Tab-separated table of C-alpha atoms and ligand atoms in Angstrom:
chain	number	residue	atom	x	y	z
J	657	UNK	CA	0.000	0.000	0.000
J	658	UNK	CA	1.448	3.238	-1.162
J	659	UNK	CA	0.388	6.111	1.193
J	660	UNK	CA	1.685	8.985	-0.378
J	661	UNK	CA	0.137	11.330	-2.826
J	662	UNK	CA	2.146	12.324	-6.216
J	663	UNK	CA	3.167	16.092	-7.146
J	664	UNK	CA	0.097	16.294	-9.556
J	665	UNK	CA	-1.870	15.064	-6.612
J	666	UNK	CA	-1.076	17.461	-4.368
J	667	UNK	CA	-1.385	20.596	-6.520
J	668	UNK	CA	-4.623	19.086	-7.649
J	669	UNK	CA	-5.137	19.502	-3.525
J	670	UNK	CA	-3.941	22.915	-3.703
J	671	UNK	CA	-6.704	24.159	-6.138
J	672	UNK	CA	-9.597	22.129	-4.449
J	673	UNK	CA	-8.917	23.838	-1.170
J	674	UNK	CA	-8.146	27.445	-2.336
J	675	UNK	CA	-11.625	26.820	-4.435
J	676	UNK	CA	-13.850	25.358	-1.300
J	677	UNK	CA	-12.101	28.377	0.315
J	678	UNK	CA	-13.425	31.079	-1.874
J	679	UNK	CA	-16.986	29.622	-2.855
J	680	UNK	CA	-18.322	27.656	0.211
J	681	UNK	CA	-20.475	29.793	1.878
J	682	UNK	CA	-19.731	31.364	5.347
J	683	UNK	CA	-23.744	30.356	6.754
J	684	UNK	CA	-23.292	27.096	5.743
J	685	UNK	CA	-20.193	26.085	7.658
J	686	UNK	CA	-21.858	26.197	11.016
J	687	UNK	CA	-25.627	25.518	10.338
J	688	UNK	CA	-27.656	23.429	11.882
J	689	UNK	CA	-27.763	20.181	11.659
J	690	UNK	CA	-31.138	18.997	10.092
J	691	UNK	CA	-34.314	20.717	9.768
J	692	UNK	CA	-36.205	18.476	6.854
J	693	UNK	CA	-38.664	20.648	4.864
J	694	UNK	CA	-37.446	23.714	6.003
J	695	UNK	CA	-37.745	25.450	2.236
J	696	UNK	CA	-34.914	28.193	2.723
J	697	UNK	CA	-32.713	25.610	3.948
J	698	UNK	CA	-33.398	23.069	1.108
J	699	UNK	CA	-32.848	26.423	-1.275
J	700	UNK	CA	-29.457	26.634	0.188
J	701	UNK	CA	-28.713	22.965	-0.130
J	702	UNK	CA	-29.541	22.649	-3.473
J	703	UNK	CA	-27.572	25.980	-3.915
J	704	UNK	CA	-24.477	24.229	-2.725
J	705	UNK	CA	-24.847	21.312	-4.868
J	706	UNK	CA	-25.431	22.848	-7.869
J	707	UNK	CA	-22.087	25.426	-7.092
J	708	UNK	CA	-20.206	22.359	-6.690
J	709	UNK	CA	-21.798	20.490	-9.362
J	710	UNK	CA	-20.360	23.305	-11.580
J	711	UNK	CA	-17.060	23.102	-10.462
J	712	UNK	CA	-16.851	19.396	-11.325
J	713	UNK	CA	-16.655	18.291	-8.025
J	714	UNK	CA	-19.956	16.194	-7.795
J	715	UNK	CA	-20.070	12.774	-8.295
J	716	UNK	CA	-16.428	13.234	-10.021
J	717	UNK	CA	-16.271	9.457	-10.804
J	718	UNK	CA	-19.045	9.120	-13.272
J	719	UNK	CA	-18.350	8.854	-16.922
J	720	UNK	CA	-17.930	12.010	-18.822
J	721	UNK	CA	-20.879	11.773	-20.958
J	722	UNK	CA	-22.607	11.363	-17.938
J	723	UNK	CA	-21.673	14.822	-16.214
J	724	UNK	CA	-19.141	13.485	-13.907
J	725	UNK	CA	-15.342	13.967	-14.722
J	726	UNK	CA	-14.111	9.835	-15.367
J	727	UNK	CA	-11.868	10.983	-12.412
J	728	UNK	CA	-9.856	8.043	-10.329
J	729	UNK	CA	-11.031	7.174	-7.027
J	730	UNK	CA	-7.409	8.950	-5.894
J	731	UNK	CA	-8.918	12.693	-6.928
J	732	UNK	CA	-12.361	11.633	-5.264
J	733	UNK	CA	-10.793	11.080	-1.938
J	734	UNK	CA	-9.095	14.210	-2.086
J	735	UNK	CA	-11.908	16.513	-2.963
J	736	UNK	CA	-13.852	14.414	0.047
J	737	UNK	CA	-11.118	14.899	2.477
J	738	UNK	CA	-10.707	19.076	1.592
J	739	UNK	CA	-14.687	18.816	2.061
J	740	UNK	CA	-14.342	17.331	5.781
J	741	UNK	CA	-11.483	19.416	6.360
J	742	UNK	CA	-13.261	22.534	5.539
J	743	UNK	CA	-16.615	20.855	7.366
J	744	UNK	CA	-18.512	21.657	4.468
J	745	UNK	CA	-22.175	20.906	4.252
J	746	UNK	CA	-22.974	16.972	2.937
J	747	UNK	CA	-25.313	16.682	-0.487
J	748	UNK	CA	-28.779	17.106	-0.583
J	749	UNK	CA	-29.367	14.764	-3.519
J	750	UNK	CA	-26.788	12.068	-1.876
J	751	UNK	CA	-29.634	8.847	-2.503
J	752	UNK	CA	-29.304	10.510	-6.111
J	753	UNK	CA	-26.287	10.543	-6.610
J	754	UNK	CA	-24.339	8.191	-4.542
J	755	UNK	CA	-27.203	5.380	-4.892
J	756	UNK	CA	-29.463	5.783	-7.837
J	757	UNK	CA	-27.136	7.296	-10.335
J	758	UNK	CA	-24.369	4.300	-10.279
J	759	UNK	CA	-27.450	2.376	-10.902
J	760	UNK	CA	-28.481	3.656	-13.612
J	761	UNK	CA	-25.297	4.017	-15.163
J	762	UNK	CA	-24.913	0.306	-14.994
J	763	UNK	CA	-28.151	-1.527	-14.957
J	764	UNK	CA	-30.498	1.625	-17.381
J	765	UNK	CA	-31.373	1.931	-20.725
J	766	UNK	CA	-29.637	5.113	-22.391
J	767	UNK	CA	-32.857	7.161	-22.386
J	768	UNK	CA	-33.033	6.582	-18.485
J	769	UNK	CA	-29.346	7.903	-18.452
J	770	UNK	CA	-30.377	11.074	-20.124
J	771	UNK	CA	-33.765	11.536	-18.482
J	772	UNK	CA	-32.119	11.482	-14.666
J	773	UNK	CA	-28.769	11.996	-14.243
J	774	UNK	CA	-28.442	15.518	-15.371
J	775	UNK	CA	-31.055	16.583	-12.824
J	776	UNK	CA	-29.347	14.360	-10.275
J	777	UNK	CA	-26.234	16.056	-10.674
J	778	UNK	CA	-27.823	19.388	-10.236
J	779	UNK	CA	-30.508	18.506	-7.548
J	780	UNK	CA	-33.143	19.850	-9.365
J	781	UNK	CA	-34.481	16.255	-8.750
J	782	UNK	CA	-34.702	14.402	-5.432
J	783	UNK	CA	-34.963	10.710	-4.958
J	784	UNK	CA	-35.862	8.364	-2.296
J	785	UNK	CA	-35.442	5.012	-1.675
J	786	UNK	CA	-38.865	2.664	-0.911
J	787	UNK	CA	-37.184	-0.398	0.064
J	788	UNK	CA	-38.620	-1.208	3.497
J	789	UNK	CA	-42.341	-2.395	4.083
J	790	UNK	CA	-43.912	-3.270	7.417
J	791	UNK	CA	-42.737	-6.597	8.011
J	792	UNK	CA	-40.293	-6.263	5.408
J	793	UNK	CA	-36.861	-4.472	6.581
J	794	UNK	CA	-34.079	-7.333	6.801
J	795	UNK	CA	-36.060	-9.822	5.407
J	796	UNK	CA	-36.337	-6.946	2.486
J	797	UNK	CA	-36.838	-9.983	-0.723
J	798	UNK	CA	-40.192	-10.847	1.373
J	799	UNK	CA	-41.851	-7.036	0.050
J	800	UNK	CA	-45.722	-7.380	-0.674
J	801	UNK	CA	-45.828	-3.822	-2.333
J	802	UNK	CA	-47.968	-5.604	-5.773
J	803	UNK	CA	-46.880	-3.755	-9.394
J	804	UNK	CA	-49.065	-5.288	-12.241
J	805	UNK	CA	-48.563	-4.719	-15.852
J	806	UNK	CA	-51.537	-3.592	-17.407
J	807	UNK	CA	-50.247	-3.176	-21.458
J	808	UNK	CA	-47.931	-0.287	-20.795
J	809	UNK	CA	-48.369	0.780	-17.187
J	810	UNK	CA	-47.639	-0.987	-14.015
J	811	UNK	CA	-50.739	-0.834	-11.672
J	812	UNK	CA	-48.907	0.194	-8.225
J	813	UNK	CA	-51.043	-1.277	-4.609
J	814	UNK	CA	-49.273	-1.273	-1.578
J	815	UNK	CA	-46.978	0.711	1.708
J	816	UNK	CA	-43.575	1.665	2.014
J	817	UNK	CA	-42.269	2.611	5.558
J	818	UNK	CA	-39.195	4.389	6.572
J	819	UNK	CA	-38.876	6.224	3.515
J	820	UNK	CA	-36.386	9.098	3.977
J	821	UNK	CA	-37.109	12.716	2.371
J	822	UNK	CA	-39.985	11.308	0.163
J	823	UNK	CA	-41.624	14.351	2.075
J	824	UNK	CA	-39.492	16.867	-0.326
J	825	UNK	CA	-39.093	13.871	-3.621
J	826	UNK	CA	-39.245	14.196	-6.476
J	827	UNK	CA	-38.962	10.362	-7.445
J	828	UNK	CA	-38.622	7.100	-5.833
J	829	UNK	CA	-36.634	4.484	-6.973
J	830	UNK	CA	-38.439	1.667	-5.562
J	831	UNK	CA	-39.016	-2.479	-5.435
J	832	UNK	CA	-41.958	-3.973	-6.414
J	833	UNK	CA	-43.539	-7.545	-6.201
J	834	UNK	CA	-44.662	-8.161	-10.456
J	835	UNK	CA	-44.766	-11.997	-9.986
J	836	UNK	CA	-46.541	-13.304	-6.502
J	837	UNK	CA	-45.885	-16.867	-7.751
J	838	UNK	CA	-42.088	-16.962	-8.463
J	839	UNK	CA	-39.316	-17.951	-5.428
J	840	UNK	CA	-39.524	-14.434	-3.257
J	841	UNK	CA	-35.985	-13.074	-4.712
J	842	UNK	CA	-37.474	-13.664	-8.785
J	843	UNK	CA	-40.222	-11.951	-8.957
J	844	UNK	CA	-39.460	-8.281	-7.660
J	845	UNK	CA	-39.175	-5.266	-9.724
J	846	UNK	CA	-37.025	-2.258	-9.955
J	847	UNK	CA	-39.120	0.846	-10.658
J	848	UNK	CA	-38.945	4.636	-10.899
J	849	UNK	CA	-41.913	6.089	-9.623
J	850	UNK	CA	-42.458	9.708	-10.011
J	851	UNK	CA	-43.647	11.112	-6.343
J	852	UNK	CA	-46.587	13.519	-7.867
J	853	UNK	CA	-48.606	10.269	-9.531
J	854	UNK	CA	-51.843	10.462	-8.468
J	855	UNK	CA	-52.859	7.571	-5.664
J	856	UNK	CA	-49.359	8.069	-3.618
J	857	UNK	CA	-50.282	9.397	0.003
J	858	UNK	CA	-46.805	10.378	2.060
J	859	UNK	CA	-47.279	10.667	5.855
J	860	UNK	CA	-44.173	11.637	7.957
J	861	UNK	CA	-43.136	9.943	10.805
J	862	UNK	CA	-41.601	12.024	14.342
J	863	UNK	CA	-38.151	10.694	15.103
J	864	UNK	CA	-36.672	10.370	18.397
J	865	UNK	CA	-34.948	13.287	17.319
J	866	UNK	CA	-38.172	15.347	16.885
J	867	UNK	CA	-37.609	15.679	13.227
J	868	UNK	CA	-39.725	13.991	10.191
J	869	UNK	CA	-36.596	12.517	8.630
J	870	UNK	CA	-38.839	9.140	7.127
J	871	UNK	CA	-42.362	8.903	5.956
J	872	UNK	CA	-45.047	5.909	5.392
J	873	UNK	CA	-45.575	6.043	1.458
J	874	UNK	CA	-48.548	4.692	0.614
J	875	UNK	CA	-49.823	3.186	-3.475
J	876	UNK	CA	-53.475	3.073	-4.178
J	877	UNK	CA	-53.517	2.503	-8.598
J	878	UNK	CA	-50.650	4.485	-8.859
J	879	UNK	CA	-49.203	4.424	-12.678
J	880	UNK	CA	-46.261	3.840	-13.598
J	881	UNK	CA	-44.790	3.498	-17.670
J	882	UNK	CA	-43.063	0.233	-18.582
J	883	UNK	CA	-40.103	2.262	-19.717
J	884	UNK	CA	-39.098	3.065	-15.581
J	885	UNK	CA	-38.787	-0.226	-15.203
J	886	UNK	CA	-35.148	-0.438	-14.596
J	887	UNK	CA	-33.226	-4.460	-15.510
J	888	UNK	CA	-35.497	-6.861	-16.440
J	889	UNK	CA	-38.564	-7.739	-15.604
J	890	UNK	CA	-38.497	-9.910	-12.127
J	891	UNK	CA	-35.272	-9.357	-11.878
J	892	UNK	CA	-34.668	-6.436	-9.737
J	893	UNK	CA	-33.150	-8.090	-6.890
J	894	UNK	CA	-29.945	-7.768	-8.504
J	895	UNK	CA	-30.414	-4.082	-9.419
J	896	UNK	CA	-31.309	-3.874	-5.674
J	897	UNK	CA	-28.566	-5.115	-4.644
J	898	UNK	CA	-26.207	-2.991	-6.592
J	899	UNK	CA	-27.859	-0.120	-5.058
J	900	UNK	CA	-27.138	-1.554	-1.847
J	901	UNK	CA	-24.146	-1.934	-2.022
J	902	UNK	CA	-23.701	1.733	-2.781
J	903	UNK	CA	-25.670	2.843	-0.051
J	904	UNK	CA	-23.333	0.726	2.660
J	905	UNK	CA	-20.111	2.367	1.270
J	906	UNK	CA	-22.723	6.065	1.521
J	907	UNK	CA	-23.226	5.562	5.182
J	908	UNK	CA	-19.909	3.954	6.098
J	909	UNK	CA	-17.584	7.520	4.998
J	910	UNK	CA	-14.790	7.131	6.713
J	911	UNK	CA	-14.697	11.403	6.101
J	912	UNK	CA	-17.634	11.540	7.884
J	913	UNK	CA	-16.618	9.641	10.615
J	914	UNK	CA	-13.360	12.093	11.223
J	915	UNK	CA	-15.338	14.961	10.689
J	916	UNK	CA	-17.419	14.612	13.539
J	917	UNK	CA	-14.239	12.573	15.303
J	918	UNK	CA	-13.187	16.118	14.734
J	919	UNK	CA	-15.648	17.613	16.284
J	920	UNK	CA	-15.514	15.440	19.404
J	921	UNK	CA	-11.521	16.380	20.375
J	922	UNK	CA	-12.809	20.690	19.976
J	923	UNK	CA	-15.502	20.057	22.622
J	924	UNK	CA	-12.679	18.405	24.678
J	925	UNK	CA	-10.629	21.113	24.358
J	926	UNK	CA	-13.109	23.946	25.294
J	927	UNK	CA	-15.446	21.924	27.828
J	928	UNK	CA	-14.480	22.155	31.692
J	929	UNK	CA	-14.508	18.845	33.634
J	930	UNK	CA	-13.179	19.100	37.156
J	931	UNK	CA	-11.762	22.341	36.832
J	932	UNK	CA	-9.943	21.977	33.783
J	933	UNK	CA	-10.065	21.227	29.658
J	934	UNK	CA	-12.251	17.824	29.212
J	935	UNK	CA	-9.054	16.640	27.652
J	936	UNK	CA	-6.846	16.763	30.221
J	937	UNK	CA	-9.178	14.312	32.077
J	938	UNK	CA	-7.520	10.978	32.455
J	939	UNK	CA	-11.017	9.390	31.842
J	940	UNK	CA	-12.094	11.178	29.260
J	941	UNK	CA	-8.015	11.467	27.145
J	942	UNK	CA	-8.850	6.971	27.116
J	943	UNK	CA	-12.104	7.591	26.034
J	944	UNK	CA	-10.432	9.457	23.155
J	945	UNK	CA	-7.499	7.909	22.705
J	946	UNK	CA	-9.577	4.356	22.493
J	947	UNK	CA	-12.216	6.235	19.361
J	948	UNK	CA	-8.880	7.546	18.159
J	949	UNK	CA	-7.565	4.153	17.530
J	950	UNK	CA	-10.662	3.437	15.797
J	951	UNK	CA	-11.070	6.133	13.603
J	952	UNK	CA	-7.330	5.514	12.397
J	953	UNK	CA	-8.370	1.388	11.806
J	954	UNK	CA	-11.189	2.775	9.897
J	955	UNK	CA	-9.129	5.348	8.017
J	956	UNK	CA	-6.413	2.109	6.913
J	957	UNK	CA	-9.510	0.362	6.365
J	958	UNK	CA	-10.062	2.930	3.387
J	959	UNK	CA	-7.066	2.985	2.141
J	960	UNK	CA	-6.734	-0.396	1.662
J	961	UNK	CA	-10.028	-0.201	-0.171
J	962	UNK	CA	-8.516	2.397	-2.466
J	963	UNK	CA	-5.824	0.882	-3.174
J	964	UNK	CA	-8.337	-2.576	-4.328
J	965	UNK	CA	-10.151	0.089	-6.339
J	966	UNK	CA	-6.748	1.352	-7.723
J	967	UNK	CA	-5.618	-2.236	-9.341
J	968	UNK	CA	-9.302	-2.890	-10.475
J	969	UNK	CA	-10.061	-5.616	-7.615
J	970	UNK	CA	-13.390	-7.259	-6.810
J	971	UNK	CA	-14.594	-4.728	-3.494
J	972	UNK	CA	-15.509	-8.048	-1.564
J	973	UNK	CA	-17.499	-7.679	1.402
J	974	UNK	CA	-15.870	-4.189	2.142
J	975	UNK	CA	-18.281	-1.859	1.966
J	976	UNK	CA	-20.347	-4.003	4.635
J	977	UNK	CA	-17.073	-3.956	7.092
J	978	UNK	CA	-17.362	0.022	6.263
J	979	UNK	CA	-20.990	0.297	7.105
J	980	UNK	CA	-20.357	-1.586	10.410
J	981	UNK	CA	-17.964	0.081	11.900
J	982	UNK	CA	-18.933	3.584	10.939
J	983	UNK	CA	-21.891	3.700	12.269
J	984	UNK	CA	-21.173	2.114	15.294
J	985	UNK	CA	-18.306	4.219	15.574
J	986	UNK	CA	-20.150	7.402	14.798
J	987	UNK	CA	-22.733	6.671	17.529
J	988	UNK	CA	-19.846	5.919	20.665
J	989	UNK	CA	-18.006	9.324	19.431
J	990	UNK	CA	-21.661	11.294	19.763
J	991	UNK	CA	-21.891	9.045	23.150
J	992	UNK	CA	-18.881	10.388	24.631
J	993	UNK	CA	-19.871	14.044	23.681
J	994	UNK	CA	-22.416	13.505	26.046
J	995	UNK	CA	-20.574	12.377	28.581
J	996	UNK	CA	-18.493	15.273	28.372
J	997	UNK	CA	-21.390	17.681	27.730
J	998	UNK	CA	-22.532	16.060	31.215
J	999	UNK	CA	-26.290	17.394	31.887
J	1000	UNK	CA	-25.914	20.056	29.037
J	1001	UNK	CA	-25.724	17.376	26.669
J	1002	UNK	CA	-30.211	16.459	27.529
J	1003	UNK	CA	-30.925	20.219	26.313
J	1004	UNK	CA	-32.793	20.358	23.296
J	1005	UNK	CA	-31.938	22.117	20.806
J	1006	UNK	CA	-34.134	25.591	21.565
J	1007	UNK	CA	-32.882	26.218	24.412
J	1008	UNK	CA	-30.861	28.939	24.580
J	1009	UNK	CA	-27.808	27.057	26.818
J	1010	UNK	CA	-27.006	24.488	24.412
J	1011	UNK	CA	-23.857	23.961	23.406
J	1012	UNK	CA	-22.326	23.861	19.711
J	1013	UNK	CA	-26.315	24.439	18.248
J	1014	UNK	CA	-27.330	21.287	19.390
J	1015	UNK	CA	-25.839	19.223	17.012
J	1016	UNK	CA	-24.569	16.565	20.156
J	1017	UNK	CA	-28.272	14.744	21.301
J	1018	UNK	CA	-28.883	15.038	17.679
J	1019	UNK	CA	-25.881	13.519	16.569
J	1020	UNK	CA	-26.549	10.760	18.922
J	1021	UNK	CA	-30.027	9.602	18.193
J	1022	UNK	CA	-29.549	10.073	14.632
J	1023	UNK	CA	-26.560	7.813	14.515
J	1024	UNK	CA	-28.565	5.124	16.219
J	1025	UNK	CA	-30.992	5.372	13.579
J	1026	UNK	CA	-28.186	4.942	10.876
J	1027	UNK	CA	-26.512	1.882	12.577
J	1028	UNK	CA	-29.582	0.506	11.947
J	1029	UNK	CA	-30.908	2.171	8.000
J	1030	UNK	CA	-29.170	0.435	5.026
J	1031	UNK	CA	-29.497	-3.080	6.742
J	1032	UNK	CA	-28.558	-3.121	10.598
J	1033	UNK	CA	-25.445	-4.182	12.438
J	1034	UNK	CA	-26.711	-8.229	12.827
J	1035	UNK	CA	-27.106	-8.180	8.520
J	1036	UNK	CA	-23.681	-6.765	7.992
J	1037	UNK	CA	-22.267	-8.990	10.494
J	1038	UNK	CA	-24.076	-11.737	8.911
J	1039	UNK	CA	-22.600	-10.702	5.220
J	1040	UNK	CA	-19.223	-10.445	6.348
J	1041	UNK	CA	-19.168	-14.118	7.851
J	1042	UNK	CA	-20.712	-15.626	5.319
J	1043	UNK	CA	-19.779	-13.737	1.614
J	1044	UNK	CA	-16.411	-12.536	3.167
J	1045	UNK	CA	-15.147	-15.067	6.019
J	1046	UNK	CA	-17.259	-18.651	4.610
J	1047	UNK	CA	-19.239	-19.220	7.452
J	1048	UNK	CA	-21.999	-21.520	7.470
J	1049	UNK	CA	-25.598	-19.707	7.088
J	1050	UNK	CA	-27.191	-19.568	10.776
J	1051	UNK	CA	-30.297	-21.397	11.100
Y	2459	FAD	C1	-32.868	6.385	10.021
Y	2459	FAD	C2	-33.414	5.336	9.088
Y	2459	FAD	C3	-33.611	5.660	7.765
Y	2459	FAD	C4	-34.151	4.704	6.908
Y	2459	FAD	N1	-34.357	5.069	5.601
Y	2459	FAD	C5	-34.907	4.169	4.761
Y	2459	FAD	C6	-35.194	4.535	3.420
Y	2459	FAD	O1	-34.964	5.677	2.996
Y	2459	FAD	N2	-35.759	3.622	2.611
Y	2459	FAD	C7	-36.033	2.360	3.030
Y	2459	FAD	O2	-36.520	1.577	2.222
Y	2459	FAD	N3	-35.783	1.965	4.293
Y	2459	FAD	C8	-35.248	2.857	5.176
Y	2459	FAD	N4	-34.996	2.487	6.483
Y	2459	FAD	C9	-35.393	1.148	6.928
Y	2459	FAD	C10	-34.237	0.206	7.181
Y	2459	FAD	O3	-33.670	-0.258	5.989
Y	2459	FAD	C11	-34.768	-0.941	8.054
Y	2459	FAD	O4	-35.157	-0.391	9.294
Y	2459	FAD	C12	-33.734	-2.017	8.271
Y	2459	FAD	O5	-33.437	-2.699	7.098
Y	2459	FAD	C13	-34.199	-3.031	9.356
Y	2459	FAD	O6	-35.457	-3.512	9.077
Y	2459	FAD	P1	-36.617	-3.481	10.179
Y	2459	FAD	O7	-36.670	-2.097	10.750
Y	2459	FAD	O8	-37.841	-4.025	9.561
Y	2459	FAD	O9	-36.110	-4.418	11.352
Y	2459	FAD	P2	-36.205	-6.016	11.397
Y	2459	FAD	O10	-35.764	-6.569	10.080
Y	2459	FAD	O11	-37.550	-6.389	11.897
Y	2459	FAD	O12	-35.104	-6.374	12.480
Y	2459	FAD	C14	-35.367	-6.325	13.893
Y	2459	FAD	C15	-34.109	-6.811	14.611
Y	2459	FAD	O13	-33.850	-8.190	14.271
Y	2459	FAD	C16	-32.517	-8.333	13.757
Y	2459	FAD	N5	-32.501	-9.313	12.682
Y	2459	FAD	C17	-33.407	-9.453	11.677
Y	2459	FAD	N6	-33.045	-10.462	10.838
Y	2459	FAD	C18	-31.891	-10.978	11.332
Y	2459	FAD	C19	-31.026	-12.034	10.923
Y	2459	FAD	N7	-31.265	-12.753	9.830
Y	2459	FAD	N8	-29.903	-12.275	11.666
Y	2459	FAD	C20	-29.631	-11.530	12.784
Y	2459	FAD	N9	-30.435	-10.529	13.221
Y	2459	FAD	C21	-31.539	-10.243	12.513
Y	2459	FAD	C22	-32.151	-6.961	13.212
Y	2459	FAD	O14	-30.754	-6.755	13.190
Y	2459	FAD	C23	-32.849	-6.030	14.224
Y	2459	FAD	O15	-32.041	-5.860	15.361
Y	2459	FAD	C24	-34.472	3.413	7.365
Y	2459	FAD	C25	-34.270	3.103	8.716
Y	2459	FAD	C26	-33.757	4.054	9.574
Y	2459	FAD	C27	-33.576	3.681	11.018
């Protein structure tokens, strides 16, 4: 493994960071950290996208003709890692770009490439993902949601659950049963279902963390043209699972992960315990010190990914070990904030003594919620010992 960048990598460095410098904007840096459907706030996040869209630093790894830049996973990391360092803002249109978009790319038809992309790239689109059914999460190849093709629309009956942002989508990319008869992984569907069809009903859900961050979706006749269909007929399991796989590597950024790591030491540094800096405390520096040596596994962990994606090797089960440990990870570092924040750390976020806007409880219930999104902490564990280590399937 080869940990050093090259001269052409570094000045390519140079001009990401003097550019994030000059055209990230100052509001954005410390905002808060959620607030679905607030309208300025999705204005400013599609602002951001779109600025960065046009600099060519969105979704850099796509082919040209598809708006990205055909750039090598090598320049990717780099423009992710000037990102954290400058704890920019993440992507509004992430499930767009990070999860639907690669699918497309590889499993659409050409006129699906040009319908979606370009408005993925420039979030003047929004997608969700309608995976999940009640009664169907882990078990997700048992989904009743019925699609029936009537000549040259699929007849949509059924309910999605856990739906992030469909409250503010635009479209859904979404699994469907089309044959009730075949073996439960042959007969699902892979469709694109535009979120103003008449017959879909969206109701948010309350989080723990107050917000409406998922929805129940619900289909009553909703129509949908054969040509959204995306892969063949009954056989979307294996588009699904590409799009999985995306999603785990998504939620397991190892950038992420630092950046709030980040976060973490400055609250040690400028919260009292016992009369002095939080990170003087001897409890408190091995609390650190412990996530530190984490965060670093995690951060070798990537490289050695890299450098798989750098000589063209099968990714393995590696973006499940990623999803894993990031999210546990993510929630112990928000757990220790808390711990340091001591009784602050219960405020919520209105009140006017809270420290660093909140972000803290958030933090913490949110990354609860993400260890267990994208297929919980028992599935990954159960991927990695069978696909990666051999294990024999539990009962
Ligand atoms: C914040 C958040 C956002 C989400 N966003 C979306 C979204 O946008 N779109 C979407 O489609 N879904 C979304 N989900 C749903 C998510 O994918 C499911 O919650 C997840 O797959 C688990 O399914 P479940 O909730 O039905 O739990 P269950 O599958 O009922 O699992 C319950 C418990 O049993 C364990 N378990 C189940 N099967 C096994 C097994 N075989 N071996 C060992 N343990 C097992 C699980 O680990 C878990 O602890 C989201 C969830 C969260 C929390």
């Amino acid at each position: 493994m080869d940990l050093s960048f090259t001269p052409e990598q570094e000045a390519f460095r140079k001009q990401v960071r003097s550019w994030i410098k000059t055209n990230m904007p100052k509001r954005e840096r410390d905002a808060p950290p959620m607030e679905f459907g607030n309208p300025e706030r999705m204005r400013a996040m599609k602002d951001w996208q779109r600025t960065l869209y046009a600099a060519g630093y969105v979704a850099m790894g796509w082919p040209q003709e598809y708006g990205g830049r055909g750039a090598d996973v090598v320049q990717q990391t780099i423009v992710s890692e000037e990102l954290l360092l400058a704890r920019a803002p993440g992507l509004i249109g992430m499930m767009g770009i990070q999860m639907v978009g690669p699918t497309l790319i590889q499993f659409g038809t050409e006129d699906q490439r040009q319908r979606y992309l370009p408005k993925i790239l420039t979030a003047e689109e929004i997608w969700c993902q309608g995976y999940s059914e009640p009664g169907s999460g882990s078990d997700l190849a048992s989904l009743k949601t019925r699609a029936e093709l009537v000549g040259d629309e699929f007849i949509v009956n059924g309910q999605k659950v856990w739906t992030s942002n469909a409250q503010f989508a635009d479209w859904m990319f979404c699994l469907v049963r089309t044959d009730p008869a075949a073996p439960k992984h042959r007969g699902i569907s892979y469709l694109l279902i535009d979120m103003q069809s008449p017959g879909i009903t969206v109701r948010p859900l309350i989080q723990m963390t107050g917000d409406a961050g998922f929805n129940e979706v619900f289909f009553e006749d909703v129509r949908v043209p054969r040509r959204n269909l995306v892969g063949e007929l009954n056989q979307g399991w294996l588009v699904a699972n590409a799009t999985l796989a995306h999603e785990r590597n998504m939620l397991g950024s190892t950038t992420r992960t630092q950046q709030i790591f980040n976060g973490l030491i400055r609250l040690a540094q400028t919260r009292q315990r016992h009369g002095r800096a939080a990170s003087a405390d001897p409890v408190i520096r091995q609390r650190l010190a412990d996530l530190m040596i984490r965060v670093e596994a995690m951060k070798y962990h990537a490289f050695r990914q890299l450098t798989d994606s750098i000589k063209k090797r099968p990714p393995g089960i590696g973006a499940s070990v990623n999803k894993l440990v990031s999210t546990e990870l993510n929630h112990d570092i928000a757990a220790v904030a808390l711990e340091i924040m001591g009784s602050y750390g219960t405020l919520a976020r209105s009140s006017r003594h809270v420290i660093d806007r909140g972000v803290w409880p958030i933090e913490f219930m949110f990354t609860l919620g993400l260890v267990i999104g994208g297929g919980t902490s028992q599935i990954q564990k159960n991927i990695i010992s069978e696909r990666g280590l051999g294990m024999p399937r539990g009962a």
